[in-house]
Amino acid sequence: MTKRLAILGSTGSIGTSTLKVVSAHSERLSVTGLVAGSRGDALAAQARSYAPSWLYAATPEALAGQELPPHCRVLSSQDELVAAVCADDVDIVLCAIVGTAGLRPVLEAIKAGKDIALASKEILVMAGALVTAAAAKSGSRILPVDSEHCAIFQCLDQHPRHELKRIILTASGGPFHSRPELDLSRVSVDQALAHPTWSMGRKITIDSATLMNKGLELIEAGWLFGLPEDRIEVVIHPQSIIHSMVEFRDNSILAQMGYPDMALPIQYCLTYPERLPCPVQAMDFSKSLQLSFTPPDNARFPALTLARHTMRAGGAMGAVFNAANEVAVERFCQREIPFSRITEIVAKTMGACANAQGNDLAEILTADQQARIYAVTA
Ligand code: NAD
Ligand code: MG
């Protein structure tokens, strides 16, 4: 039987890798719906190749004049999108929208009991308590696409939770961690976009350079695996071969490894619990391979300290942390602020919005807005 997918963010880096996985397993996976932001030409081309039942573009004009396959419905509102992802012809929703626009459709799909393959870490960072509570209630499974979390998910497997001691997230360190001679107030946008091991969208690539991506992933791991910050360690592993590790109470560590290619975690989530052949390169041990591990430089890169503070604070602090970072990254990309100010702006915004409440979705969205307004001029 085929698994029917709704892919949110289908034209991005994760979205296009997802469609490659669908092509490799067309007897198992099919596409019911595709969602993108403004790239109507790319979305329409995907629709012609994968024949979904529906399409949604956040900027509806983007699809004007595009040639679409017959019987493909173009949705015209968020409400229609929510109804479509919750409908009977969707088995799993893969969310890879950059930012927080995927929150509402994902939350509603969870309430409807759909399985979620989650790449958009922002959703858990912003609203982890609501999302995990909704999943516990409906029985929906949240399968982590993020490579580190997918690695942990694979290593944990069927082991009982009381045997788990801690998890160890690996981080490439981005282009700057291994270069202490660089002045971080002077590095350029192009230098920050030159990631040494992974090819990804623009926002997450900048987040890797600040280590904010690992900060977001610490918070994401806390929600996915139900752990406090002091049971999650981060280690710099520049080769990005070990995707993360789990330590059990006997001090045995299990790691998941492979070349950096998101097709593997995407496919694992889409075919879970089965493993199928995957269109990624197999490890080649006929060539020598060195793996190294160093502790993160928290003085030069404050992102992890800020993320740990966010986890201890709880409430709406995740939403504030994420929103402030999104604004600061955009300001850096517009060449309005130096690189080193990104984490400074996040820290300042967290201080200014420390009293924001996060008991329900409305409060979380308010905190997100407050943080954005503050961070634009911070
Ligand atoms: P990307 O920028 O390449 O793609 C983003 C996608 O979101 C595009 O399809 C875009 O059209 C769509 N989009 C943007 N705004 C939208 C809106 N308002 N409504 C609907 N669609 C919208 O980003 P990416 O690198 O593919 O990352 C996507 C998500 O996956 C991010 O949350 C990122 O943190 C996470 N992630 C990415 C990677 C990676 O290797 N790229 C790895 C782990 C996690
Ligand atoms: Mg990751």
Tab-separated table of C-alpha atoms in Angstrom, residues 52-285:
chain	number	residue	atom	x	y	z
A	52	PRO	CA	-0.772	15.865	-6.505
A	53	SER	CA	-4.508	16.325	-5.795
A	54	TRP	CA	-3.897	19.845	-4.486
A	55	LEU	CA	-1.376	22.700	-4.299
A	56	TYR	CA	-1.021	25.699	-2.047
A	57	ALA	CA	1.250	28.719	-2.456
A	58	ALA	CA	1.518	31.169	0.453
A	59	THR	CA	1.680	33.915	-2.208
A	60	PRO	CA	-1.315	32.845	-4.397
A	61	GLU	CA	-0.344	35.133	-7.331
A	62	ALA	CA	2.755	32.952	-7.673
A	63	LEU	CA	0.671	30.268	-9.433
A	64	ALA	CA	-1.064	32.670	-11.864
A	65	GLY	CA	-0.437	31.665	-15.477
A	66	GLN	CA	1.352	28.416	-14.494
A	67	GLU	CA	0.517	25.227	-16.360
A	68	LEU	CA	-0.926	22.706	-13.899
A	69	PRO	CA	-1.887	19.055	-14.355
A	70	PRO	CA	-5.611	18.268	-14.805
A	71	HIS	CA	-7.666	17.678	-11.630
A	72	CYS	CA	-5.150	19.545	-9.431
A	73	ARG	CA	-7.004	21.823	-7.027
A	74	VAL	CA	-5.342	25.127	-6.050
A	75	LEU	CA	-6.164	25.940	-2.432
A	76	SER	CA	-6.749	29.595	-1.685
A	77	SER	CA	-6.571	29.975	2.095
A	78	GLN	CA	-4.872	28.650	5.246
A	79	ASP	CA	-8.250	27.196	6.288
A	80	GLU	CA	-8.443	25.171	3.075
A	81	LEU	CA	-4.856	24.039	3.641
A	82	VAL	CA	-5.643	22.878	7.180
A	83	ALA	CA	-8.682	20.924	5.913
A	84	ALA	CA	-6.575	19.349	3.126
A	85	VAL	CA	-3.748	18.116	5.402
A	86	CYS	CA	-6.319	16.642	7.811
A	87	ALA	CA	-8.295	14.824	5.061
A	88	ASP	CA	-8.436	11.026	4.664
A	89	ASP	CA	-6.184	10.980	1.578
A	90	VAL	CA	-3.119	12.118	3.597
A	91	ASP	CA	-1.202	9.529	5.672
A	92	ILE	CA	1.836	11.597	6.653
A	93	VAL	CA	2.640	15.319	6.590
A	94	LEU	CA	6.279	16.268	5.963
A	95	CYS	CA	6.897	19.819	7.152
A	96	ALA	CA	9.970	21.615	5.773
A	97	ILE	CA	8.771	25.213	5.708
A	98	VAL	CA	11.476	27.570	6.907
A	99	GLY	CA	10.190	29.675	9.821
A	100	THR	CA	6.918	29.295	11.670
A	101	ALA	CA	4.282	29.269	8.874
A	102	GLY	CA	3.946	25.491	9.214
A	103	LEU	CA	2.858	25.641	12.856
A	104	ARG	CA	-0.918	25.832	12.371
A	105	PRO	CA	-1.279	23.152	9.660
A	106	VAL	CA	1.078	20.826	11.571
A	107	LEU	CA	-0.750	21.312	14.873
A	108	GLU	CA	-4.119	20.635	13.213
A	109	ALA	CA	-2.749	17.570	11.395
A	110	ILE	CA	-1.468	16.246	14.730
A	111	LYS	CA	-4.894	16.768	16.303
A	112	ALA	CA	-6.367	14.808	13.378
A	113	GLY	CA	-3.963	11.949	14.250
A	114	LYS	CA	-1.702	12.260	11.189
A	115	ASP	CA	1.909	11.183	11.436
A	116	ILE	CA	4.343	14.087	11.000
A	117	ALA	CA	7.826	13.939	9.474
A	118	LEU	CA	9.217	17.100	10.998
A	119	ALA	CA	12.124	19.041	9.498
A	120	SER	CA	10.968	22.505	10.637
A	121	LYS	CA	12.585	22.627	14.071
A	122	GLU	CA	11.067	26.097	14.623
A	123	ILE	CA	7.709	24.431	15.320
A	124	LEU	CA	8.986	22.540	18.385
A	125	VAL	CA	11.178	25.412	19.540
A	126	MET	CA	8.237	27.781	19.443
A	127	ALA	CA	5.407	25.566	20.652
A	128	GLY	CA	6.943	22.294	21.872
A	129	ALA	CA	4.616	21.926	24.856
A	130	LEU	CA	1.459	22.330	22.742
A	131	VAL	CA	2.718	20.144	19.898
A	132	THR	CA	3.881	17.244	22.093
A	133	ALA	CA	0.715	17.377	24.232
A	134	ALA	CA	-1.469	17.285	21.100
A	135	ALA	CA	0.515	14.317	19.752
A	136	ALA	CA	0.233	12.427	23.044
A	137	LYS	CA	-3.534	12.964	22.976
A	138	SER	CA	-4.181	11.983	19.339
A	139	GLY	CA	-1.551	9.236	19.040
A	140	SER	CA	0.124	11.056	16.143
A	141	ARG	CA	3.818	10.184	15.771
A	142	ILE	CA	6.370	12.983	15.337
A	143	LEU	CA	9.215	11.484	13.301
A	144	PRO	CA	12.344	13.673	13.348
A	145	VAL	CA	13.829	14.507	9.935
A	146	ASP	CA	16.552	16.742	11.409
A	147	SER	CA	19.626	14.507	10.961
A	148	GLU	CA	20.797	14.675	14.609
A	149	HIS	CA	17.374	13.875	16.011
A	150	CYS	CA	16.787	11.167	13.448
A	151	ALA	CA	20.132	9.643	14.516
A	152	ILE	CA	19.065	9.694	18.178
A	153	PHE	CA	15.658	8.260	17.279
A	154	GLN	CA	17.391	5.392	15.455
A	155	CYS	CA	19.874	4.748	18.315
A	156	LEU	CA	17.178	4.784	20.996
A	157	ASP	CA	15.127	2.292	19.013
A	158	GLN	CA	13.223	0.040	21.407
A	159	HIS	CA	15.467	0.645	24.471
A	160	PRO	CA	13.432	1.443	27.601
A	161	ARG	CA	13.721	5.076	28.590
A	162	HIS	CA	15.093	4.399	32.080
A	163	GLU	CA	18.250	2.950	30.467
A	164	LEU	CA	19.021	6.236	28.703
A	165	LYS	CA	21.577	8.463	30.438
A	166	ARG	CA	22.024	11.347	28.004
A	167	ILE	CA	22.178	12.256	24.350
A	168	ILE	CA	25.095	13.829	22.528
A	169	LEU	CA	24.304	16.131	19.610
A	170	THR	CA	27.071	16.546	17.069
A	171	ALA	CA	27.661	19.897	15.368
A	172	SER	CA	29.845	20.608	12.339
A	173	GLY	CA	30.746	23.979	13.884
A	174	GLY	CA	29.988	25.746	10.589
A	175	PRO	CA	32.629	27.728	8.702
A	176	PHE	CA	33.980	29.745	11.679
A	177	HIS	CA	34.272	27.538	14.778
A	178	SER	CA	37.586	26.006	13.737
A	179	ARG	CA	39.044	29.421	12.794
A	180	PRO	CA	39.681	31.320	16.053
A	181	GLU	CA	41.789	33.893	14.189
A	182	LEU	CA	38.673	35.303	12.452
A	183	ASP	CA	37.086	38.463	13.846
A	184	LEU	CA	33.372	37.575	13.930
A	185	SER	CA	32.352	41.216	13.688
A	186	ARG	CA	33.909	41.361	10.216
A	187	VAL	CA	32.897	38.105	8.482
A	188	SER	CA	30.704	38.532	5.385
A	189	VAL	CA	27.348	37.019	4.416
A	190	ASP	CA	29.049	34.981	1.680
A	191	GLN	CA	31.590	33.594	4.160
A	192	ALA	CA	28.758	32.633	6.527
A	193	LEU	CA	26.900	30.927	3.660
A	194	ALA	CA	29.899	28.730	2.773
A	195	HIS	CA	29.049	25.686	4.907
A	196	PRO	CA	31.883	23.149	5.002
A	197	THR	CA	29.846	19.906	4.963
A	198	TRP	CA	26.092	20.386	4.383
A	199	SER	CA	24.208	21.973	1.475
A	200	MET	CA	21.059	23.589	2.954
A	201	GLY	CA	18.700	26.574	2.723
A	202	ARG	CA	20.040	30.075	3.475
A	203	LYS	CA	18.546	30.598	6.954
A	204	ILE	CA	19.762	27.300	8.448
A	205	THR	CA	23.207	27.820	6.886
A	206	ILE	CA	23.606	31.136	8.719
A	207	ASP	CA	22.272	29.436	11.880
A	208	SER	CA	25.002	26.808	11.529
A	209	ALA	CA	27.659	29.522	11.407
A	210	THR	CA	26.427	31.169	14.642
A	211	LEU	CA	25.736	27.736	16.278
A	212	MET	CA	22.144	28.979	16.667
A	213	ASN	CA	21.129	25.921	14.631
A	214	LYS	CA	22.575	23.724	17.382
A	215	GLY	CA	20.836	25.901	19.975
A	216	LEU	CA	17.514	25.369	18.178
A	217	GLU	CA	18.327	21.649	17.995
A	218	LEU	CA	19.038	21.442	21.740
A	219	ILE	CA	15.532	22.766	22.389
A	220	GLU	CA	14.079	20.503	19.685
A	221	ALA	CA	15.778	17.465	21.284
A	222	GLY	CA	14.445	18.428	24.700
A	223	TRP	CA	10.864	18.265	23.396
A	224	LEU	CA	11.275	15.209	21.165
A	225	PHE	CA	12.968	13.037	23.778
A	226	GLY	CA	11.572	14.584	26.960
A	227	LEU	CA	14.967	15.557	28.411
A	228	PRO	CA	16.163	18.582	30.411
A	229	GLU	CA	19.073	20.602	29.020
A	230	ASP	CA	21.625	19.073	31.396
A	231	ARG	CA	21.102	15.632	29.821
A	232	ILE	CA	21.925	16.875	26.313
A	233	GLU	CA	25.552	17.519	25.427
A	234	VAL	CA	26.850	19.186	22.266
A	235	VAL	CA	30.168	18.210	20.694
A	236	ILE	CA	31.859	19.740	17.649
A	237	HIS	CA	32.491	17.076	15.014
A	238	PRO	CA	33.637	18.886	11.847
A	239	GLN	CA	33.359	15.887	9.498
A	240	SER	CA	29.546	15.523	9.960
A	241	ILE	CA	29.814	11.733	9.679
A	242	ILE	CA	28.435	10.835	13.109
A	243	HIS	CA	25.007	12.450	13.142
A	244	SER	CA	24.520	12.140	16.921
A	245	MET	CA	24.880	9.672	19.793
A	246	VAL	CA	23.031	8.159	22.725
A	247	GLU	CA	24.652	7.148	26.002
A	248	PHE	CA	22.997	4.457	28.133
A	249	ARG	CA	23.366	3.962	31.880
A	250	ASP	CA	26.120	1.356	31.384
A	251	ASN	CA	28.143	4.146	29.646
A	252	SER	CA	27.817	2.429	26.294
A	253	ILE	CA	27.408	4.916	23.441
A	254	LEU	CA	25.547	4.169	20.208
A	255	ALA	CA	26.116	6.451	17.218
A	256	GLN	CA	24.496	6.663	13.795
A	257	MET	CA	26.807	7.496	10.905
A	258	GLY	CA	26.865	8.113	7.169
A	259	TYR	CA	27.878	10.799	4.695
A	260	PRO	CA	25.938	14.044	5.162
A	261	ASP	CA	22.875	13.665	2.937
A	262	MET	CA	19.357	14.494	4.127
A	263	ALA	CA	17.804	11.866	1.838
A	264	LEU	CA	18.588	9.233	4.492
A	265	PRO	CA	16.762	10.761	7.490
A	266	ILE	CA	13.915	11.875	5.200
A	267	GLN	CA	13.482	8.363	3.845
A	268	TYR	CA	13.768	6.782	7.296
A	269	CYS	CA	10.852	8.931	8.500
A	270	LEU	CA	8.737	8.253	5.418
A	271	THR	CA	9.177	4.467	5.453
A	272	TYR	CA	9.481	3.995	9.247
A	273	PRO	CA	9.734	1.430	10.753
A	274	GLU	CA	11.000	-0.238	7.596
A	275	ARG	CA	14.468	0.358	6.101
A	276	LEU	CA	14.627	0.357	2.299
A	277	PRO	CA	17.533	0.878	-0.123
A	278	CYS	CA	18.282	4.614	-0.207
A	279	PRO	CA	19.753	6.802	-2.976
A	280	VAL	CA	22.697	7.957	-0.805
A	281	GLN	CA	26.376	7.091	-1.089
A	282	ALA	CA	27.492	4.109	1.013
A	283	MET	CA	30.420	4.650	3.433
A	284	ASP	CA	33.725	3.893	1.777
A	285	PHE	CA	36.256	2.545	4.293
